Amino acid sequence: MWSVLLNVLAASAATAPVVLGAIEVESDGPTSSGLVRLFLDLRPEDRFSSREALEAAVERERQDLVNRRAFASVTARLVEVEGRVEVRFQLRERVALLPLPYVLFDSNVGTELGLDVRYRNAFGTLTDWVTNPYLRINGDGEADQWRMGLAVQSLKIGRWTYGFQLQQRRELSQGDNPDGTPRFDFRFESTTIGLSVARQLHTQFWSVRVGPAVTLRYGFEDRLGTGLFPRDTVTAGLGLAGGYRRVDWRGHAREGVEVLGRGRFDGVVRDDVWLASQTLGLELRLYRVWGERFSYYTWLGLDGIVQGANPTQGRRLRGIRDRTMVGNFLAHTNHSVGVELLGIDGLVHLELHPFVDLGFVVPDARIDFVPELRVGAGTDVVLVLEFIGGFILRTTVGFDLGRLSGEPEVLVGVGHFY
């Protein structure tokens, strides 16, 4: 009888309303406990219908901190104090700064050299700082592209997330005819200043994002003398995106799904003429983990130009980076299967990710291209460096299997893999 009564009392306590008390954060590193509290959606005096509901909310917050990839471990426990339930987070930090020199060889374009510096949880602020100076040397030995800049990402305060970027670039825009001969080739410099603001909606897995940006393009060089494009431009744009994302890190792999709709609306001043450009896109990403050693990743994307003259570049296919995929509409799908070859918990994991990527492009009406289907295949060799912040490095060896004319493309490179 007493056991039955105790069970009834325990069940009643578990389902009774709960008021959240203090939120305490302890860290063995420089992370500010105040900024962690701002990062969390939970606030003191929040009310929950039951202790189980509070436990679920705390576990969600703990997983969100894990997803920041800045901590070796995150634990949370509940403590009852004077009729309220306090939450105590314990953070164990790790090195989160990685400068990565990289080389990318493309048989159809040339060699790219760069330094990708990523600082997660920069100075204990729970933000990511990224700078990636870059230089490309083409097949003629000419340094035809470079980039430098700084981006501050993922400044999360409650349900709001902010970001900032400043970038200076030397760029090029090129297009080939179906037979591989050059169609256009012009170079220019650009300066971009951009912001991003995201807001979680009713549940934390739904969100919207706004990203205003201004880009100045100047110093144009028309290498082929085609006159297809005007000279200096000023672009003021607004990016809008929204969707559902529930992707969590499980050890060194991801599990979940993401659906994102996006649009970009740009006003462009070219030769004292105001032009408008609108692009729309839809993305679906799926991540799955099977057992200890296997994973799967797929990415489906659709991009199209509603109005304007900015062609879509088909550069989302691994193994394909040449200039022939230019058009007003691009559909692509990427598929990878991950197999762990070696794993030492807390140190490194070595994985092989064979892939097949397909893309279909409808050409720009101004350029006499034909619609085409392209297939890239190969493998990513992925190294997870858990001992320095869980950074993930990727070497890609890819081949262009779907091109009907010209030389096949071979792509070999090293870079961050996400």
mmCIF file of N, CA and C in Angstrom, residues 349-413:
data_model
loop_
_atom_site.group_PDB
_atom_site.id
_atom_site.type_symbol
_atom_site.label_atom_id
_atom_site.label_comp_id
_atom_site.label_asym_id
_atom_site.label_seq_id
_atom_site.Cartn_x
_atom_site.Cartn_y
_atom_site.Cartn_z
ATOM 1 N N HIS A 349 39.204 10.939 -36.057
ATOM 2 C CA HIS A 349 38.401 9.970 -36.797
ATOM 3 C C HIS A 349 38.703 10.167 -38.272
ATOM 4 N N LEU A 350 38.948 9.082 -38.967
ATOM 5 C CA LEU A 350 39.226 9.104 -40.393
ATOM 6 C C LEU A 350 38.080 8.415 -41.126
ATOM 7 N N GLU A 351 37.480 9.115 -42.094
ATOM 8 C CA GLU A 351 36.309 8.595 -42.795
ATOM 9 C C GLU A 351 36.470 8.732 -44.301
ATOM 10 N N LEU A 352 35.801 7.863 -45.008
ATOM 11 C CA LEU A 352 35.717 7.909 -46.465
ATOM 12 C C LEU A 352 34.273 8.190 -46.840
ATOM 13 N N HIS A 353 34.045 9.190 -47.726
ATOM 14 C CA HIS A 353 32.701 9.583 -48.129
ATOM 15 C C HIS A 353 32.586 9.552 -49.655
ATOM 16 N N PRO A 354 32.367 8.389 -50.259
ATOM 17 C CA PRO A 354 32.128 8.378 -51.709
ATOM 18 C C PRO A 354 30.850 9.128 -52.038
ATOM 19 N N PHE A 355 30.839 9.845 -53.185
ATOM 20 C CA PHE A 355 29.702 10.696 -53.519
ATOM 21 C C PHE A 355 29.364 10.603 -54.997
ATOM 22 N N VAL A 356 28.113 10.946 -55.288
ATOM 23 C CA VAL A 356 27.626 11.160 -56.641
ATOM 24 C C VAL A 356 26.774 12.421 -56.615
ATOM 25 N N ASP A 357 27.101 13.410 -57.435
ATOM 26 C CA ASP A 357 26.366 14.667 -57.522
ATOM 27 C C ASP A 357 25.844 14.846 -58.945
ATOM 28 N N LEU A 358 24.579 15.267 -59.059
ATOM 29 C CA LEU A 358 23.973 15.505 -60.360
ATOM 30 C C LEU A 358 23.469 16.936 -60.429
ATOM 31 N N GLY A 359 23.599 17.545 -61.611
ATOM 32 C CA GLY A 359 23.109 18.900 -61.799
ATOM 33 C C GLY A 359 22.525 19.087 -63.179
ATOM 34 N N PHE A 360 21.481 19.917 -63.239
ATOM 35 C CA PHE A 360 20.838 20.241 -64.505
ATOM 36 C C PHE A 360 20.707 21.743 -64.592
ATOM 37 N N VAL A 361 21.096 22.327 -65.719
ATOM 38 C CA VAL A 361 21.061 23.768 -65.872
ATOM 39 C C VAL A 361 20.309 24.144 -67.144
ATOM 40 N N VAL A 362 19.464 25.178 -67.046
ATOM 41 C CA VAL A 362 18.812 25.789 -68.205
ATOM 42 C C VAL A 362 19.565 27.072 -68.492
ATOM 43 N N PRO A 363 20.045 27.290 -69.708
ATOM 44 C CA PRO A 363 21.004 28.357 -69.976
ATOM 45 C C PRO A 363 20.399 29.746 -69.909
ATOM 46 N N ASP A 364 21.301 30.714 -69.759
ATOM 47 C CA ASP A 364 20.947 32.121 -69.861
ATOM 48 C C ASP A 364 20.474 32.398 -71.290
ATOM 49 N N ALA A 365 19.334 33.067 -71.427
ATOM 50 C CA ALA A 365 18.759 33.290 -72.758
ATOM 51 C C ALA A 365 19.664 34.126 -73.658
ATOM 52 N N ARG A 366 20.563 34.917 -73.053
ATOM 53 C CA ARG A 366 21.435 35.765 -73.864
ATOM 54 C C ARG A 366 22.603 34.996 -74.461
ATOM 55 N N ILE A 367 22.858 33.806 -73.950
ATOM 56 C CA ILE A 367 24.043 33.058 -74.354
ATOM 57 C C ILE A 367 23.601 31.751 -74.972
ATOM 58 N N ASP A 368 24.178 31.410 -76.091
ATOM 59 C CA ASP A 368 23.711 30.269 -76.871
ATOM 60 C C ASP A 368 24.252 28.958 -76.317
ATOM 61 N N PHE A 369 23.847 28.638 -75.084
ATOM 62 C CA PHE A 369 24.184 27.350 -74.507
ATOM 63 C C PHE A 369 22.985 26.409 -74.652
ATOM 64 N N VAL A 370 23.218 25.128 -74.529
ATOM 65 C CA VAL A 370 22.125 24.162 -74.543
ATOM 66 C C VAL A 370 21.954 23.628 -73.128
ATOM 67 N N PRO A 371 20.714 23.291 -72.721
ATOM 68 C CA PRO A 371 20.530 22.672 -71.403
ATOM 69 C C PRO A 371 21.358 21.397 -71.301
ATOM 70 N N GLU A 372 21.873 21.150 -70.111
ATOM 71 C CA GLU A 372 22.715 19.971 -69.975
ATOM 72 C C GLU A 372 22.588 19.364 -68.590
ATOM 73 N N LEU A 373 22.824 18.070 -68.546
ATOM 74 C CA LEU A 373 22.881 17.302 -67.308
ATOM 75 C C LEU A 373 24.331 16.969 -67.034
ATOM 76 N N ARG A 374 24.761 17.207 -65.802
ATOM 77 C CA ARG A 374 26.150 16.955 -65.439
ATOM 78 C C ARG A 374 26.184 16.005 -64.254
ATOM 79 N N VAL A 375 27.218 15.166 -64.199
ATOM 80 C CA VAL A 375 27.388 14.205 -63.116
ATOM 81 C C VAL A 375 28.825 14.295 -62.616
ATOM 82 N N GLY A 376 28.971 14.500 -61.323
ATOM 83 C CA GLY A 376 30.285 14.463 -60.691
ATOM 84 C C GLY A 376 30.331 13.313 -59.707
ATOM 85 N N ALA A 377 31.438 12.631 -59.646
ATOM 86 C CA ALA A 377 31.576 11.493 -58.742
ATOM 87 C C ALA A 377 32.993 11.438 -58.208
ATOM 88 N N GLY A 378 33.155 10.828 -57.066
ATOM 89 C CA GLY A 378 34.467 10.708 -56.456
ATOM 90 C C GLY A 378 34.344 10.351 -54.998
ATOM 91 N N THR A 379 35.257 10.859 -54.211
ATOM 92 C CA THR A 379 35.209 10.582 -52.785
ATOM 93 C C THR A 379 35.783 11.749 -52.002
ATOM 94 N N ASP A 380 35.232 11.977 -50.830
ATOM 95 C CA ASP A 380 35.803 12.886 -49.846
ATOM 96 C C ASP A 380 36.521 12.051 -48.794
ATOM 97 N N VAL A 381 37.745 12.419 -48.486
ATOM 98 C CA VAL A 381 38.462 11.829 -47.359
ATOM 99 C C VAL A 381 38.373 12.827 -46.214
ATOM 100 N N VAL A 382 37.721 12.440 -45.125
ATOM 101 C CA VAL A 382 37.379 13.366 -44.045
ATOM 102 C C VAL A 382 38.160 12.994 -42.795
ATOM 103 N N LEU A 383 38.807 14.004 -42.217
ATOM 104 C CA LEU A 383 39.558 13.830 -40.973
ATOM 105 C C LEU A 383 38.946 14.725 -39.908
ATOM 106 N N VAL A 384 38.452 14.115 -38.831
ATOM 107 C CA VAL A 384 37.853 14.846 -37.715
ATOM 108 C C VAL A 384 38.905 14.996 -36.622
ATOM 109 N N LEU A 385 39.260 16.243 -36.319
ATOM 110 C CA LEU A 385 40.302 16.523 -35.326
ATOM 111 C C LEU A 385 39.632 16.893 -34.004
ATOM 112 N N GLU A 386 39.269 15.896 -33.226
ATOM 113 C CA GLU A 386 38.567 16.169 -31.978
ATOM 114 C C GLU A 386 39.464 16.843 -30.949
ATOM 115 N N PHE A 387 40.758 16.589 -31.009
ATOM 116 C CA PHE A 387 41.654 17.113 -29.983
ATOM 117 C C PHE A 387 41.910 18.607 -30.147
ATOM 118 N N ILE A 388 41.528 19.202 -31.276
ATOM 119 C CA ILE A 388 41.639 20.660 -31.436
ATOM 120 C C ILE A 388 40.298 21.239 -31.864
ATOM 121 N N GLY A 389 39.277 20.908 -31.110
ATOM 122 C CA GLY A 389 38.004 21.596 -31.308
ATOM 123 C C GLY A 389 37.026 20.904 -32.220
ATOM 124 N N GLY A 390 37.297 19.660 -32.618
ATOM 125 C CA GLY A 390 36.353 18.966 -33.480
ATOM 126 C C GLY A 390 36.324 19.493 -34.894
ATOM 127 N N PHE A 391 37.382 20.177 -35.337
ATOM 128 C CA PHE A 391 37.426 20.658 -36.710
ATOM 129 C C PHE A 391 37.427 19.485 -37.679
ATOM 130 N N ILE A 392 36.819 19.711 -38.821
ATOM 131 C CA ILE A 392 36.689 18.668 -39.828
ATOM 132 C C ILE A 392 37.369 19.149 -41.106
ATOM 133 N N LEU A 393 38.314 18.370 -41.586
ATOM 134 C CA LEU A 393 39.045 18.675 -42.799
ATOM 135 C C LEU A 393 38.636 17.689 -43.888
ATOM 136 N N ARG A 394 38.648 18.161 -45.131
ATOM 137 C CA ARG A 394 38.201 17.330 -46.236
ATOM 138 C C ARG A 394 39.173 17.427 -47.394
ATOM 139 N N THR A 395 39.496 16.287 -47.949
ATOM 140 C CA THR A 395 40.184 16.228 -49.231
ATOM 141 C C THR A 395 39.231 15.603 -50.239
ATOM 142 N N THR A 396 39.011 16.284 -51.343
ATOM 143 C CA THR A 396 38.083 15.812 -52.368
ATOM 144 C C THR A 396 38.855 15.386 -53.609
ATOM 145 N N VAL A 397 38.535 14.212 -54.104
ATOM 146 C CA VAL A 397 39.014 13.766 -55.407
ATOM 147 C C VAL A 397 37.769 13.483 -56.241
ATOM 148 N N GLY A 398 37.531 14.315 -57.248
ATOM 149 C CA GLY A 398 36.289 14.204 -58.015
ATOM 150 C C GLY A 398 36.535 14.192 -59.497
ATOM 151 N N PHE A 399 35.594 13.605 -60.228
ATOM 152 C CA PHE A 399 35.689 13.493 -61.680
ATOM 153 C C PHE A 399 34.373 13.931 -62.304
ATOM 154 N N ASP A 400 34.472 14.615 -63.427
ATOM 155 C CA ASP A 400 33.315 15.048 -64.195
ATOM 156 C C ASP A 400 32.927 13.916 -65.145
ATOM 157 N N LEU A 401 31.789 13.253 -64.855
ATOM 158 C CA LEU A 401 31.370 12.105 -65.654
ATOM 159 C C LEU A 401 30.316 12.442 -66.688
ATOM 160 N N GLY A 402 29.682 13.621 -66.571
ATOM 161 C CA GLY A 402 28.517 13.871 -67.404
ATOM 162 C C GLY A 402 28.717 14.836 -68.541
ATOM 163 N N ARG A 403 29.916 15.309 -68.761
ATOM 164 C CA ARG A 403 30.140 16.263 -69.825
ATOM 165 C C ARG A 403 30.239 15.527 -71.162
ATOM 166 N N LEU A 404 29.525 16.026 -72.169
ATOM 167 C CA LEU A 404 29.460 15.337 -73.452
ATOM 168 C C LEU A 404 30.591 15.736 -74.387
ATOM 169 N N SER A 405 31.263 16.847 -74.089
ATOM 170 C CA SER A 405 32.365 17.283 -74.943
ATOM 171 C C SER A 405 33.465 17.854 -74.076
ATOM 172 N N GLY A 406 34.672 17.921 -74.613
ATOM 173 C CA GLY A 406 35.784 18.480 -73.881
ATOM 174 C C GLY A 406 36.449 17.457 -72.978
ATOM 175 N N GLU A 407 37.437 17.929 -72.222
ATOM 176 C CA GLU A 407 38.211 17.050 -71.366
ATOM 177 C C GLU A 407 37.475 16.805 -70.045
ATOM 178 N N PRO A 408 37.593 15.602 -69.479
ATOM 179 C CA PRO A 408 37.017 15.372 -68.150
ATOM 180 C C PRO A 408 37.749 16.216 -67.118
ATOM 181 N N GLU A 409 37.048 16.551 -66.051
ATOM 182 C CA GLU A 409 37.619 17.397 -65.019
ATOM 183 C C GLU A 409 38.055 16.554 -63.839
ATOM 184 N N VAL A 410 39.226 16.859 -63.308
ATOM 185 C CA VAL A 410 39.733 16.232 -62.098
ATOM 186 C C VAL A 410 39.897 17.325 -61.048
ATOM 187 N N LEU A 411 39.333 17.111 -59.856
ATOM 188 C CA LEU A 411 39.338 18.096 -58.804
ATOM 189 C C LEU A 411 39.941 17.465 -57.545
ATOM 190 N N VAL A 412 41.004 18.057 -57.021
ATOM 191 C CA VAL A 412 41.642 17.581 -55.809
ATOM 192 C C VAL A 412 41.853 18.787 -54.908
ATOM 193 N N GLY A 413 41.362 18.717 -53.682
ATOM 194 C CA GLY A 413 41.509 19.878 -52.801
ATOM 195 C C GLY A 413 41.404 19.520 -51.341
#
